[in-house]
Amino acid sequence: LEAYHRQSMQRGEALMHSLLQRGLASGDFVESPVTELPMVLMAPALMAAVWRLTFQRFEPLDPERMLAAHLHMVRAILTRPG
């Protein structure tokens, strides 16, 4: 578990942090709790994995709709209105 965290989760979080910092520096993004805690950007992927293992047979998850909803939410949080 520690190796997975080091090889996957830490790398993903570092990448998200780097992308957010670039967006802040260029003015494309605004400061928000998301820019302070980039791991929240990965949360939907983890939620989808858990969902597929536990609830998929009762209520299928449409990954394309979930991704679209997540991206909509992230854009709304990180970008300036208008």
PDB file of C-alpha atoms in Angstrom:
ATOM      1  CA  LEU A   1       0.000   0.000   0.000  1.00  0.00           C
ATOM      2  CA  GLU A   2       2.850   2.362   0.817  1.00  0.00           C
ATOM      3  CA  ALA A   3       4.519   1.649  -2.537  1.00  0.00           C
ATOM      4  CA  TYR A   4       1.257   2.349  -4.396  1.00  0.00           C
ATOM      5  CA  HIS A   5       0.862   5.603  -2.501  1.00  0.00           C
ATOM      6  CA  ARG A   6       4.414   6.655  -3.302  1.00  0.00           C
ATOM      7  CA  GLN A   7       4.339   5.604  -6.966  1.00  0.00           C
ATOM      8  CA  SER A   8       0.811   6.660  -7.856  1.00  0.00           C
ATOM      9  CA  MET A   9      -0.871   8.953  -5.406  1.00  0.00           C
ATOM     10  CA  GLN A  10       2.123  11.175  -4.611  1.00  0.00           C
ATOM     11  CA  ARG A  11       3.023  11.514  -8.280  1.00  0.00           C
ATOM     12  CA  GLY A  12      -0.556  12.379  -9.201  1.00  0.00           C
ATOM     13  CA  GLU A  13      -0.793  14.920  -6.423  1.00  0.00           C
ATOM     14  CA  ALA A  14       2.535  16.498  -7.439  1.00  0.00           C
ATOM     15  CA  LEU A  15       1.316  16.759 -11.039  1.00  0.00           C
ATOM     16  CA  MET A  16      -1.966  18.361  -9.952  1.00  0.00           C
ATOM     17  CA  HIS A  17      -0.085  20.790  -7.704  1.00  0.00           C
ATOM     18  CA  SER A  18       2.218  21.756 -10.585  1.00  0.00           C
ATOM     19  CA  LEU A  19      -0.717  22.297 -12.967  1.00  0.00           C
ATOM     20  CA  LEU A  20      -2.568  24.387 -10.417  1.00  0.00           C
ATOM     21  CA  GLN A  21       0.507  26.522  -9.726  1.00  0.00           C
ATOM     22  CA  ARG A  22       0.960  27.171 -13.436  1.00  0.00           C
ATOM     23  CA  GLY A  23      -2.685  28.157 -13.751  1.00  0.00           C
ATOM     24  CA  LEU A  24      -2.390  30.513 -10.791  1.00  0.00           C
ATOM     25  CA  ALA A  25       0.819  32.062 -12.140  1.00  0.00           C
ATOM     26  CA  SER A  26      -0.735  32.659 -15.564  1.00  0.00           C
ATOM     27  CA  GLY A  27      -3.935  34.085 -14.083  1.00  0.00           C
ATOM     28  CA  ASP A  28      -6.064  31.311 -15.575  1.00  0.00           C
ATOM     29  CA  PHE A  29      -6.991  30.016 -12.106  1.00  0.00           C
ATOM     30  CA  VAL A  30      -7.998  31.792  -8.926  1.00  0.00           C
ATOM     31  CA  GLU A  31      -6.978  30.832  -5.404  1.00  0.00           C
ATOM     32  CA  SER A  32      -9.402  28.410  -3.820  1.00  0.00           C
ATOM     33  CA  PRO A  33      -9.379  25.512  -1.374  1.00  0.00           C
ATOM     34  CA  VAL A  34      -8.710  23.283  -4.401  1.00  0.00           C
ATOM     35  CA  THR A  35      -5.417  25.046  -5.118  1.00  0.00           C
ATOM     36  CA  GLU A  36      -4.396  24.399  -1.511  1.00  0.00           C
ATOM     37  CA  LEU A  37      -5.391  20.710  -1.495  1.00  0.00           C
ATOM     38  CA  PRO A  38      -4.939  19.276  -4.992  1.00  0.00           C
ATOM     39  CA  MET A  39      -5.766  15.725  -3.896  1.00  0.00           C
ATOM     40  CA  VAL A  40      -9.452  16.651  -4.079  1.00  0.00           C
ATOM     41  CA  LEU A  41      -9.087  16.658  -7.858  1.00  0.00           C
ATOM     42  CA  MET A  42      -8.369  12.909  -7.719  1.00  0.00           C
ATOM     43  CA  ALA A  43     -11.264  12.135  -5.377  1.00  0.00           C
ATOM     44  CA  PRO A  44     -13.834  11.380  -8.116  1.00  0.00           C
ATOM     45  CA  ALA A  45     -11.583   8.698  -9.612  1.00  0.00           C
ATOM     46  CA  LEU A  46     -11.316   7.002  -6.231  1.00  0.00           C
ATOM     47  CA  MET A  47     -15.054   7.371  -5.675  1.00  0.00           C
ATOM     48  CA  ALA A  48     -15.741   5.799  -9.080  1.00  0.00           C
ATOM     49  CA  ALA A  49     -13.486   2.854  -8.271  1.00  0.00           C
ATOM     50  CA  VAL A  50     -15.229   2.241  -4.961  1.00  0.00           C
ATOM     51  CA  TRP A  51     -18.640   2.677  -6.583  1.00  0.00           C
ATOM     52  CA  ARG A  52     -17.876   0.127  -9.296  1.00  0.00           C
ATOM     53  CA  LEU A  53     -16.775  -2.404  -6.670  1.00  0.00           C
ATOM     54  CA  THR A  54     -19.755  -1.912  -4.392  1.00  0.00           C
ATOM     55  CA  PHE A  55     -22.823  -0.423  -6.082  1.00  0.00           C
ATOM     56  CA  GLN A  56     -22.371  -0.893  -9.838  1.00  0.00           C
ATOM     57  CA  ARG A  57     -24.838  -3.775 -10.089  1.00  0.00           C
ATOM     58  CA  PHE A  58     -27.534  -1.759  -8.301  1.00  0.00           C
ATOM     59  CA  GLU A  59     -26.924   1.617  -9.918  1.00  0.00           C
ATOM     60  CA  PRO A  60     -24.451   1.702 -12.801  1.00  0.00           C
ATOM     61  CA  LEU A  61     -22.099   4.650 -12.919  1.00  0.00           C
ATOM     62  CA  ASP A  62     -21.653   6.360 -16.275  1.00  0.00           C
ATOM     63  CA  PRO A  63     -17.971   7.355 -16.272  1.00  0.00           C
ATOM     64  CA  GLU A  64     -18.352   9.890 -19.091  1.00  0.00           C
ATOM     65  CA  ARG A  65     -21.140  11.746 -17.305  1.00  0.00           C
ATOM     66  CA  MET A  66     -19.212  11.664 -14.059  1.00  0.00           C
ATOM     67  CA  LEU A  67     -16.110  13.087 -15.742  1.00  0.00           C
ATOM     68  CA  ALA A  68     -18.175  15.818 -17.416  1.00  0.00           C
ATOM     69  CA  ALA A  69     -19.764  16.749 -14.079  1.00  0.00           C
ATOM     70  CA  HIS A  70     -16.414  16.777 -12.326  1.00  0.00           C
ATOM     71  CA  LEU A  71     -14.771  18.961 -14.989  1.00  0.00           C
ATOM     72  CA  HIS A  72     -17.724  21.368 -14.870  1.00  0.00           C
ATOM     73  CA  MET A  73     -17.354  21.655 -11.111  1.00  0.00           C
ATOM     74  CA  VAL A  74     -13.572  22.145 -11.278  1.00  0.00           C
ATOM     75  CA  ARG A  75     -13.883  24.851 -13.946  1.00  0.00           C
ATOM     76  CA  ALA A  76     -16.500  26.660 -11.888  1.00  0.00           C
ATOM     77  CA  ILE A  77     -14.219  26.633  -8.829  1.00  0.00           C
ATOM     78  CA  LEU A  78     -10.914  27.473 -10.480  1.00  0.00           C
ATOM     79  CA  THR A  79     -11.796  30.041 -13.133  1.00  0.00           C
ATOM     80  CA  ARG A  80     -12.922  33.616 -12.902  1.00  0.00           C
ATOM     81  CA  PRO A  81     -16.586  34.285 -13.661  1.00  0.00           C
ATOM     82  CA  GLY A  82     -17.396  35.752 -17.045  1.00  0.00           C
TER      83      GLY A  82
END
